mmCIF file of C-alpha atoms and ligand atoms in Angstrom:
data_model
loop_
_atom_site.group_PDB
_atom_site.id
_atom_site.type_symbol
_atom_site.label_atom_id
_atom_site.label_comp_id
_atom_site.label_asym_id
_atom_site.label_seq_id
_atom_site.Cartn_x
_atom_site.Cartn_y
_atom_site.Cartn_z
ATOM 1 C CA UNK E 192 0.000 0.000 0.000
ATOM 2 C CA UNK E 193 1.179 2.983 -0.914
ATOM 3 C CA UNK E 194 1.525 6.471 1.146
ATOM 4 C CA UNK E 195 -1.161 8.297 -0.943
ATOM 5 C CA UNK E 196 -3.356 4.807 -0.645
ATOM 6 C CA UNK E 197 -2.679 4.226 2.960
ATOM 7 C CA UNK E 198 -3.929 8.350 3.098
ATOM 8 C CA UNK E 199 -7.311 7.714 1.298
ATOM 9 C CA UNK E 200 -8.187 4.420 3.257
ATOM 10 C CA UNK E 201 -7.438 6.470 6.519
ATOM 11 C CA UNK E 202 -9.456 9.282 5.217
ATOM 12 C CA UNK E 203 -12.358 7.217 4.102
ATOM 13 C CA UNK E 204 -12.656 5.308 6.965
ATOM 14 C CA UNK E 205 -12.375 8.027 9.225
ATOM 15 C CA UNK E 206 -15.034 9.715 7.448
ATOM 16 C CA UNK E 207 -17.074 6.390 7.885
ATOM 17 C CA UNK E 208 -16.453 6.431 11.898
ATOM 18 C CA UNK E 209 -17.805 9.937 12.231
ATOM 19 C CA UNK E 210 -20.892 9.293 10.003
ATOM 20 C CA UNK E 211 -21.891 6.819 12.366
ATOM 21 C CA UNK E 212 -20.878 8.635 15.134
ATOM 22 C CA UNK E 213 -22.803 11.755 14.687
ATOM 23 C CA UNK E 214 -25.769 9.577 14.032
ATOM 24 C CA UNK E 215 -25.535 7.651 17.332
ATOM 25 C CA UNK E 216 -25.533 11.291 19.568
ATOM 26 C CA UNK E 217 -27.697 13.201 20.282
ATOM 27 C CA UNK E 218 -28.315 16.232 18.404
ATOM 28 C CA UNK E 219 -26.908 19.401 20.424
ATOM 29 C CA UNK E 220 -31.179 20.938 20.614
ATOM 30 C CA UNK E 221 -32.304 17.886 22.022
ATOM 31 C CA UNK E 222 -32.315 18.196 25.621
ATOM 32 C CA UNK E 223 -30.078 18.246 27.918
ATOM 33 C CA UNK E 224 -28.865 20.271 25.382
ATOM 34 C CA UNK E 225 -25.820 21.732 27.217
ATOM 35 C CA UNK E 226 -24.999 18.194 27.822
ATOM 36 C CA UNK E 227 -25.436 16.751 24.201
ATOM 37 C CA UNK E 228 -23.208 19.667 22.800
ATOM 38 C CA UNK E 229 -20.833 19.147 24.986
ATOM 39 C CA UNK E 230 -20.792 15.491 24.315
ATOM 40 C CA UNK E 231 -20.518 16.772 20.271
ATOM 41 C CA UNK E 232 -17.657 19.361 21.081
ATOM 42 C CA UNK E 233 -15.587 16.628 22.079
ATOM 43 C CA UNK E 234 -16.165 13.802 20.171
ATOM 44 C CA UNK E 235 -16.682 15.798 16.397
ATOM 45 C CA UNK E 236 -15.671 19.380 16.815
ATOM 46 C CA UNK E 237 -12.182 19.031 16.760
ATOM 47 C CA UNK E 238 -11.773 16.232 14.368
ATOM 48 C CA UNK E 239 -9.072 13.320 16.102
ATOM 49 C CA UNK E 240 -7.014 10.555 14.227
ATOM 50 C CA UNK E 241 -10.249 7.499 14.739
ATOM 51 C CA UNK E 242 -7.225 5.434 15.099
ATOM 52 C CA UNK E 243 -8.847 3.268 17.299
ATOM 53 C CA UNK E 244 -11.901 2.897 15.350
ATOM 54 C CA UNK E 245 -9.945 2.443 12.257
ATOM 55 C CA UNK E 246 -7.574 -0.300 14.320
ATOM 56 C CA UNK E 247 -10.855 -2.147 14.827
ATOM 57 C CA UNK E 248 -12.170 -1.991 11.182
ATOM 58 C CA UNK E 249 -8.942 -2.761 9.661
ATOM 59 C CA UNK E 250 -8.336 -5.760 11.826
ATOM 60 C CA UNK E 251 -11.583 -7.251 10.639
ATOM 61 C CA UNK E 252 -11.034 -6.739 7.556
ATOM 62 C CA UNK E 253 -7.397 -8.538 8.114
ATOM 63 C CA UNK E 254 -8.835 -11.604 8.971
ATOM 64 C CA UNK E 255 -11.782 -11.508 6.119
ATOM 65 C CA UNK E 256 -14.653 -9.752 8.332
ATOM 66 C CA UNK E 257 -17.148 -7.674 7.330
ATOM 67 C CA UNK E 258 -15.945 -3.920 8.456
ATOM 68 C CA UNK E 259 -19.922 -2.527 8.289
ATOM 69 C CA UNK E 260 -21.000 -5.151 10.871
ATOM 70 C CA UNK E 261 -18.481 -3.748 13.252
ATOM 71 C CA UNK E 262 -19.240 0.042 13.104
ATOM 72 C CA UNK E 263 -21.084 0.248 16.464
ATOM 73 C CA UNK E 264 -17.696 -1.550 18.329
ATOM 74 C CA UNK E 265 -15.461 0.548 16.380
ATOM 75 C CA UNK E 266 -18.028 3.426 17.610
ATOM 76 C CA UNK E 267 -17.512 2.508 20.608
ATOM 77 C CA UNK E 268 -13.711 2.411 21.318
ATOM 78 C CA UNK E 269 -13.745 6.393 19.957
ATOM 79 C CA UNK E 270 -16.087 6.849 22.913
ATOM 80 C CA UNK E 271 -13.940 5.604 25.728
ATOM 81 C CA UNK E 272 -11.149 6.715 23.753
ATOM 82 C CA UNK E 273 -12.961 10.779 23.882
ATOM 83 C CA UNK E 274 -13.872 10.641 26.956
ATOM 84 C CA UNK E 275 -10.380 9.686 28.343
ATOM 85 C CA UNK E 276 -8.945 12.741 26.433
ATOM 86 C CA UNK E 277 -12.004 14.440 28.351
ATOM 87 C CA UNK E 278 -11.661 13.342 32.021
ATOM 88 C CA UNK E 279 -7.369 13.463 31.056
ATOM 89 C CA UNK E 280 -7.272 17.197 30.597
ATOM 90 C CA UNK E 281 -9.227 18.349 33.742
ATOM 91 C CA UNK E 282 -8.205 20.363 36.134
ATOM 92 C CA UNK E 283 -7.753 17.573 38.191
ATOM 93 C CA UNK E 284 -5.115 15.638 35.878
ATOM 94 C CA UNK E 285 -3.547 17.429 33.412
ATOM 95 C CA UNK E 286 -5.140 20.468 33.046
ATOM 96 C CA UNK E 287 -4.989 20.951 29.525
ATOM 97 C CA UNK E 288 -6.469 23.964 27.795
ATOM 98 C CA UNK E 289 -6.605 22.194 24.100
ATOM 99 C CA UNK E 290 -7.521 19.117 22.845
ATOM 100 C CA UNK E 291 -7.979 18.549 18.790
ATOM 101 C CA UNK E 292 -7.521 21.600 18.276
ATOM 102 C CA UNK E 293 -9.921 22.899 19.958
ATOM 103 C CA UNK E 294 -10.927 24.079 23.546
ATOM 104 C CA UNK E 295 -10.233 21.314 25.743
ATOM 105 C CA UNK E 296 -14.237 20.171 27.214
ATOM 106 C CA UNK E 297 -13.819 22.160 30.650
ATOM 107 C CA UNK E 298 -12.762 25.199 28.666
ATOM 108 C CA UNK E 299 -15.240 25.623 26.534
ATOM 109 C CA UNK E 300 -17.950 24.387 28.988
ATOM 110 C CA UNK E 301 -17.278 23.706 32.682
ATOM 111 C CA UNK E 302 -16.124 21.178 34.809
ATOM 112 C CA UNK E 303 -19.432 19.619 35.891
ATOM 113 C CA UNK E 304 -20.226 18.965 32.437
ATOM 114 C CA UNK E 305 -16.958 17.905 30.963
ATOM 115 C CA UNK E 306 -17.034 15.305 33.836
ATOM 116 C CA UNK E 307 -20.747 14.223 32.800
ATOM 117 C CA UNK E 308 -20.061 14.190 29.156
ATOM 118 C CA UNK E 309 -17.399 11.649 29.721
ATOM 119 C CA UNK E 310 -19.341 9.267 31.920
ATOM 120 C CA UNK E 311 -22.072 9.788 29.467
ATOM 121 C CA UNK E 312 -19.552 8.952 26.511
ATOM 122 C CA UNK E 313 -18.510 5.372 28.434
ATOM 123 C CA UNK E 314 -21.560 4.828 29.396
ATOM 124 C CA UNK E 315 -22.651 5.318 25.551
ATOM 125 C CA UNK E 316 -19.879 2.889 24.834
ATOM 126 C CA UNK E 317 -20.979 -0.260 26.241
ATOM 127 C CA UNK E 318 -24.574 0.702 24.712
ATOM 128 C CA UNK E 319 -23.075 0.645 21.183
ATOM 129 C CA UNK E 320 -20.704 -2.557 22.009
ATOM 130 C CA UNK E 321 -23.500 -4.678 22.844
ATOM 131 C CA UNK E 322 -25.179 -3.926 19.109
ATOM 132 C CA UNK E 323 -25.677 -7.765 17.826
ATOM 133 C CA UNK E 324 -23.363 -8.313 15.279
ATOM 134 C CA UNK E 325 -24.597 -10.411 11.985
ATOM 135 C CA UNK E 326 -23.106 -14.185 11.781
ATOM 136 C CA UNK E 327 -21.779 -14.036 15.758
ATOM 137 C CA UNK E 328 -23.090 -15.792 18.865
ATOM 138 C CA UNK E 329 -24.038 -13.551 21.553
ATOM 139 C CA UNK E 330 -21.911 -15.153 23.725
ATOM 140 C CA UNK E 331 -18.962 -14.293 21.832
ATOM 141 C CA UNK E 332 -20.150 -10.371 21.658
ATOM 142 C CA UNK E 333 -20.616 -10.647 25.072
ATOM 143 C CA UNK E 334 -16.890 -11.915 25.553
ATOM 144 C CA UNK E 335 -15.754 -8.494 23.826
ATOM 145 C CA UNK E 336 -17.565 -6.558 26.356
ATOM 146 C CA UNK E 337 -15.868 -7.789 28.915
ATOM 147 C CA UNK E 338 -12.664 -7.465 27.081
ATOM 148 C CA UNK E 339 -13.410 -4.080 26.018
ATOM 149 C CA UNK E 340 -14.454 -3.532 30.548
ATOM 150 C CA UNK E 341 -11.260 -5.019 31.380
ATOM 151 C CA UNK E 342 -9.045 -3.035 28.818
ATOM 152 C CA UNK E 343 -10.380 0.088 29.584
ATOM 153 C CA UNK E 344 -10.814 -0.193 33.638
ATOM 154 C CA UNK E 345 -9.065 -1.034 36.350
ATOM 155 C CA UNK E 346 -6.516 -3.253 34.757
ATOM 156 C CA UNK E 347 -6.122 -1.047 31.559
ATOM 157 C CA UNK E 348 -6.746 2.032 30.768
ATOM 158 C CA UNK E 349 -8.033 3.598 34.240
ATOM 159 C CA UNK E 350 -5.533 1.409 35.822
ATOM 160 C CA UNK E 351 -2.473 2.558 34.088
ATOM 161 C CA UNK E 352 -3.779 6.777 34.269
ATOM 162 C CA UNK E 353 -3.602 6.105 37.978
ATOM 163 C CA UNK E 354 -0.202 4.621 37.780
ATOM 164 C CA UNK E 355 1.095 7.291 35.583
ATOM 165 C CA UNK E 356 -0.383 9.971 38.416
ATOM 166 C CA UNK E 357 1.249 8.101 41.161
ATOM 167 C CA UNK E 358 4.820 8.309 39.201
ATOM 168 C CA UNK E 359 4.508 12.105 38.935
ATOM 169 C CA UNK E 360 7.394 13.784 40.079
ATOM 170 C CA UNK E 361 9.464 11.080 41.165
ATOM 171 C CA UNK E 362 12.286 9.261 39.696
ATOM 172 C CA UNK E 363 10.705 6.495 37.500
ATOM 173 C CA UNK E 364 12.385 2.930 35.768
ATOM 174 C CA UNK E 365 12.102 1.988 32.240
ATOM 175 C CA UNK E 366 10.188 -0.857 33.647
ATOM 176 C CA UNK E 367 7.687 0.981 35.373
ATOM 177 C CA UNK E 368 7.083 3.848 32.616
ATOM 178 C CA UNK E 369 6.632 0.728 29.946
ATOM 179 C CA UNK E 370 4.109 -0.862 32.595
ATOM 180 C CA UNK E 371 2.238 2.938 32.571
ATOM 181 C CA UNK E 372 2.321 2.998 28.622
ATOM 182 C CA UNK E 373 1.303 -1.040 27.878
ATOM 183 C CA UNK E 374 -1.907 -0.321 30.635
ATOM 184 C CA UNK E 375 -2.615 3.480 29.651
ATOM 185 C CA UNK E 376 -2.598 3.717 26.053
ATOM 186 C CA UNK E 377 -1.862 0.559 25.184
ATOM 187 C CA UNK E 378 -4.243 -1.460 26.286
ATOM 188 C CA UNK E 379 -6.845 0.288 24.165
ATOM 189 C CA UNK E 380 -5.257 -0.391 21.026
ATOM 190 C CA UNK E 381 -4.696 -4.059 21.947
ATOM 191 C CA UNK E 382 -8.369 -4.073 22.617
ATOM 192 C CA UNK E 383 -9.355 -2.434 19.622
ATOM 193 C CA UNK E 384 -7.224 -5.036 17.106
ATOM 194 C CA UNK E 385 -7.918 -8.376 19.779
ATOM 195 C CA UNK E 386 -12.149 -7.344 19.559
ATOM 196 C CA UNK E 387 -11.590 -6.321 15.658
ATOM 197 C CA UNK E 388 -10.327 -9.676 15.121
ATOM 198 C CA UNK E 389 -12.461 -12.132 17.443
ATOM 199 C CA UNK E 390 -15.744 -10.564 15.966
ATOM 200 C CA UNK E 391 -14.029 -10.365 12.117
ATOM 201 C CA UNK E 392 -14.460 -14.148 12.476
ATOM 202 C CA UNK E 393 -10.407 -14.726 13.315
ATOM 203 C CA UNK E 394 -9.273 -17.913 14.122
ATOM 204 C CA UNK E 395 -7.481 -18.503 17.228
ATOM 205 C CA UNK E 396 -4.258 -18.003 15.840
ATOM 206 C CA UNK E 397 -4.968 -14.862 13.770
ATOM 207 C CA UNK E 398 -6.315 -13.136 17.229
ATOM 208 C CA UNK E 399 -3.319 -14.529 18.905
ATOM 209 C CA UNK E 400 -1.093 -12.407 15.922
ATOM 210 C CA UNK E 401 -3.258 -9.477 15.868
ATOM 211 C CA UNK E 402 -3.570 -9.044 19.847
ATOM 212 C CA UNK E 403 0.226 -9.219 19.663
ATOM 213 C CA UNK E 404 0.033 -6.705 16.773
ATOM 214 C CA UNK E 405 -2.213 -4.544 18.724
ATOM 215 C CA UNK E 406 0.456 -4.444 21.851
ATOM 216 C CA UNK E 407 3.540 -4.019 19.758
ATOM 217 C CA UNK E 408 1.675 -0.875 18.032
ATOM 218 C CA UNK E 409 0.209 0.640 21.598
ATOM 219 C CA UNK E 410 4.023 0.738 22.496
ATOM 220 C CA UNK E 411 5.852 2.285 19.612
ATOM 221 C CA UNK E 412 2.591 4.357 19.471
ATOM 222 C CA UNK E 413 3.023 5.805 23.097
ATOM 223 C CA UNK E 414 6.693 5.884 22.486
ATOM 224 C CA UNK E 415 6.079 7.913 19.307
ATOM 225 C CA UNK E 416 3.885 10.305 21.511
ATOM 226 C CA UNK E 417 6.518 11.009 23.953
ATOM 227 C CA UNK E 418 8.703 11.788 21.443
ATOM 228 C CA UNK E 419 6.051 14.567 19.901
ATOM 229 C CA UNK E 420 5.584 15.984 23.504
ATOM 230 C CA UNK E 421 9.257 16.977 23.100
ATOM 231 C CA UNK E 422 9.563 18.183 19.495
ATOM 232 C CA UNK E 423 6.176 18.794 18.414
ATOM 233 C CA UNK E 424 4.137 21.439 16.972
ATOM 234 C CA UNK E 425 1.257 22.719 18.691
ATOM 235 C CA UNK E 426 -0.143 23.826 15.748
ATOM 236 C CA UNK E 427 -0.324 20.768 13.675
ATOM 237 C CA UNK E 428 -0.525 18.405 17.167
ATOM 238 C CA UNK E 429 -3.776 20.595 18.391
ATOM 239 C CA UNK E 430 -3.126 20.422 21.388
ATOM 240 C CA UNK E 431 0.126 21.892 23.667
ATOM 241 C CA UNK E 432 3.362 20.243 23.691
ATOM 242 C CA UNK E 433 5.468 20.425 26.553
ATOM 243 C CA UNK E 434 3.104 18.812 29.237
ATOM 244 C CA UNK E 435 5.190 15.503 30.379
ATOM 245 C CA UNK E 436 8.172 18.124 31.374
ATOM 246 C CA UNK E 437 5.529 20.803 32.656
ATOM 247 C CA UNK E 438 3.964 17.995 34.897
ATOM 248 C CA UNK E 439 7.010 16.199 35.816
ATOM 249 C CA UNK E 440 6.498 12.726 34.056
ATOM 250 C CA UNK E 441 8.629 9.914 33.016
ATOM 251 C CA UNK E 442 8.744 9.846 29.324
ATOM 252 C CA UNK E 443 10.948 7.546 27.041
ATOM 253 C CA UNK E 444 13.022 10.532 25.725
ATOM 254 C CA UNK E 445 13.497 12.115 29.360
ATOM 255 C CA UNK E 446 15.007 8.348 30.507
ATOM 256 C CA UNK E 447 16.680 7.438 27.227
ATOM 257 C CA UNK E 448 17.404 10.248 25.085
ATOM 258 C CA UNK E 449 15.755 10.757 21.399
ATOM 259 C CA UNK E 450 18.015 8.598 19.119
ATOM 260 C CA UNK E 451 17.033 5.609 21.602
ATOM 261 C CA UNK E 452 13.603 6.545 21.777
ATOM 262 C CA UNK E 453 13.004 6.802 18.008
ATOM 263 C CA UNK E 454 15.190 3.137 18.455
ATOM 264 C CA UNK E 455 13.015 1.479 20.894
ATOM 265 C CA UNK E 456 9.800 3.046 18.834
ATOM 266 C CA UNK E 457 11.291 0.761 15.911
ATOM 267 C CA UNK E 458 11.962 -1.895 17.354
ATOM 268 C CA UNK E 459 8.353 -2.060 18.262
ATOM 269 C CA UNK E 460 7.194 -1.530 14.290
ATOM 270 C CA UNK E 461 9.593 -4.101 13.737
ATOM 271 C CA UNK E 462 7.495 -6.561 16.224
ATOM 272 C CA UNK E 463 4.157 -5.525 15.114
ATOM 273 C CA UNK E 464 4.983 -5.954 11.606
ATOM 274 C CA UNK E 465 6.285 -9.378 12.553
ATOM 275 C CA UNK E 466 3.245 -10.223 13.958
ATOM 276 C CA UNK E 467 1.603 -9.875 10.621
ATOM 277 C CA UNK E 468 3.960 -12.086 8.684
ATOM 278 C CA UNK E 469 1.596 -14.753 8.055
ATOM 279 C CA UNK E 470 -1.531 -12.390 6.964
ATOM 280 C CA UNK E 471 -2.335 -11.658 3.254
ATOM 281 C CA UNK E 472 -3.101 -8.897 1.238
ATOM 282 C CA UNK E 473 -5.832 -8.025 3.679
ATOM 283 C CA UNK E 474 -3.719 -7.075 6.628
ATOM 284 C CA UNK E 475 -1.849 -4.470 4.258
ATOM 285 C CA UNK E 476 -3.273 -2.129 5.793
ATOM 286 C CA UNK E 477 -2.083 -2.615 9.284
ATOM 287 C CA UNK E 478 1.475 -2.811 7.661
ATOM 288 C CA UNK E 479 1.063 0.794 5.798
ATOM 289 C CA UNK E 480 -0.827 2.106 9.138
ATOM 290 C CA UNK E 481 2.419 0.670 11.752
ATOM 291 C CA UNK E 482 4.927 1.556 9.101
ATOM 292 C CA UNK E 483 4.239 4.809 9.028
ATOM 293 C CA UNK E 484 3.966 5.625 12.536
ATOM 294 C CA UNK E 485 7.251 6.821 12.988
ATOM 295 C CA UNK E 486 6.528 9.692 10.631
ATOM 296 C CA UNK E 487 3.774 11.060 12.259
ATOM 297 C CA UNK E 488 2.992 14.753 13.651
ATOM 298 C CA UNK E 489 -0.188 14.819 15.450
HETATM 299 C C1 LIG T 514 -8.770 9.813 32.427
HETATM 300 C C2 LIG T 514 -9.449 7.406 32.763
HETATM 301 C C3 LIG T 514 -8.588 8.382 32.129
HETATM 302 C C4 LIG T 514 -7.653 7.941 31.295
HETATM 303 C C5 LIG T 514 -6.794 8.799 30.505
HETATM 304 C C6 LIG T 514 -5.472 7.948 27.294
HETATM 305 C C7 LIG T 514 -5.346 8.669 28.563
HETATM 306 C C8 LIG T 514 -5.806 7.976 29.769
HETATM 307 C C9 LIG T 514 -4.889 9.905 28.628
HETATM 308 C C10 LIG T 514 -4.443 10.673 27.477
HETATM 309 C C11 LIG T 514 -3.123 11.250 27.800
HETATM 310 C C12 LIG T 514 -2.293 11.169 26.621
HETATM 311 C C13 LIG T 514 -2.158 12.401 25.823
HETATM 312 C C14 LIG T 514 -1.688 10.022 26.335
HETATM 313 C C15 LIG T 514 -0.817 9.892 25.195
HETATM 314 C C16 LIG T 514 -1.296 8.942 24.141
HETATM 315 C C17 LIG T 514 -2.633 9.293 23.691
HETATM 316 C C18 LIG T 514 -3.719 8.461 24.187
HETATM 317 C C19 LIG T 514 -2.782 10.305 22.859
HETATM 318 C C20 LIG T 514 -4.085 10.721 22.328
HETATM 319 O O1 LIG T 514 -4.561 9.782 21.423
HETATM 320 P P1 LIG T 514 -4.620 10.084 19.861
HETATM 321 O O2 LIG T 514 -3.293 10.623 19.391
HETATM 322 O O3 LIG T 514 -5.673 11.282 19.858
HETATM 323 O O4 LIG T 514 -5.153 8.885 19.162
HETATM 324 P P2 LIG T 514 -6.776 11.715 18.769
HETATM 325 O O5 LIG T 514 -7.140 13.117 19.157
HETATM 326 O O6 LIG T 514 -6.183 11.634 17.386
HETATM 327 O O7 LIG T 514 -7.914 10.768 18.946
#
């Protein structure tokens, strides 16, 4: 796949997510209004990557699935994903002032509401995930809720936030920070190519290769992320670099330096991509998508 093919699948696809997306919130002059536009500030006014979403579809679609069936899951993931970024840049946590571009939720609302349009936005979630999905047992959509719980609670996601708060301004291992990333924002992305996979119709072997996929790419991804929170541009990033120095954290270039970050972020391509080795045609693009993360800007 080429870079200008790799851009138009992203584009389309992404333009597919937020389709669905806008249909499956509420409009902003349905009440509680404040509430539903505060849910749509977040989620479609400032745009984001879908790579989540996208992970999801394209995982599917790796193992032979049919991508439409799996529009409410990939749905889904964005919404935990949003309202992360949401409850993240609080006052409380990072205290960010923009997010996609855009005023970050508190900002351009208030605090009360940010905080309710996130727990509306996971709550939202697991409505969407448990859509029945054409040609799977419910047993086996009900196993990818639980994944998708456990992956984004106490033993993922939320887990690993609270881990990365509790390593604030303190000296932290390589060890530890990697244990911060793989739960944080890695566990997500595992999620999102493991449940792509399993309800793609996978065998046990491809969802072995893409779960492994899915960590390999939540690392180098993170890694990659550290490294723009050092040299980035605001401008294109849309949103403020600067904030793991500002707020004291661990990072990979802080502990390593940025020639071994950029390293270590390879290594991990190198692993996902490995992962893939025994996929066709259909998983090329994964390969464009983790080949290309290096280069990225926002
Ligand atoms: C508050 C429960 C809770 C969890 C927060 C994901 C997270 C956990 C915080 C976000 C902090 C952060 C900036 C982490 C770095 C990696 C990351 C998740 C970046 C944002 O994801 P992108 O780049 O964003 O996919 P877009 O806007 O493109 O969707």
């Amino acid at each position: 796949m080429t870079p200008t093919e790799l851009e138009r699948y992203l584009d389309d696809h992404k333009l597919m997510v937020e389709k669905q997306l806008d249909g499956f919130v509420p409009s902003a002059n349905r009440p509680p209004q404040r509430l539903n536009a505060a849910i749509r500030h977040s989620l479609l006014g400032g745009g984001g990557k879908r790579l989540r979403p996208i992970l999801v579809l394209a995982s599917a679609e790796a193992v032979g699935g049919r991508k439409a069936d799996l529009l409410p899951m990939a749905c889904a993931l964005e919404c935990i994903h949003t309202y992360s970024l949401i409850h993240d840049d609080l006052p409380a946590m990072d205290d960010d002032d923009l997010r996609r571009g855009v005023p970050t939720c508190h900002k351009a609302f208030d605090e009360a509401t940010a905080i309710l349009a996130g727990d509306a936005l996971l709550t939202l979630a697991f409505q969407l995930a448990a859509t029945p999905i054409a040609g799977r047992t419910d047993g086996v959509v009900l196993a990818m809720i639980a994944q998708l719980a456990r992956d984004a609670g106490i033993h993922g996601m939320v887990g690993g936030q609270m881990l990365d708060i509790l390593a604030e301004n303190r000296e932290t291992t390589l060890a530890e920070l990697q244990n911060i990333h793989i739960h944080k924002t890695g566990a997500l992305i595992r999620a999102s190519c493991l449940i792509g996979a399993t309800l793609g119709g996978g065998d046990p072997e491809q969802i072995r290769h893409l779960n492994r996929f899915g960590e390999a790419f939540g690392l180098a991804f993170q890694i990659t992320d550290d490294i723009l929170d050092v040299i980035g541009d605001a401008r294109i990033m849309g949103k403020s670099p600067g904030t793991d120095k500002r707020n004291n954290k661990a990072s990979y270039p802080a502990l390593m330096g940025l020639a071994q970050a950029r390293q270590e972020a390879q290594n991990m391509v190198n692993e996902a991509l490995e992962a893939l080795s025994s996929f066709p045609p259909t998983a090329d693009p994964l390969r464009a998508l983790v080949s290309r993360l290096l280069d990225r800007t926002h």
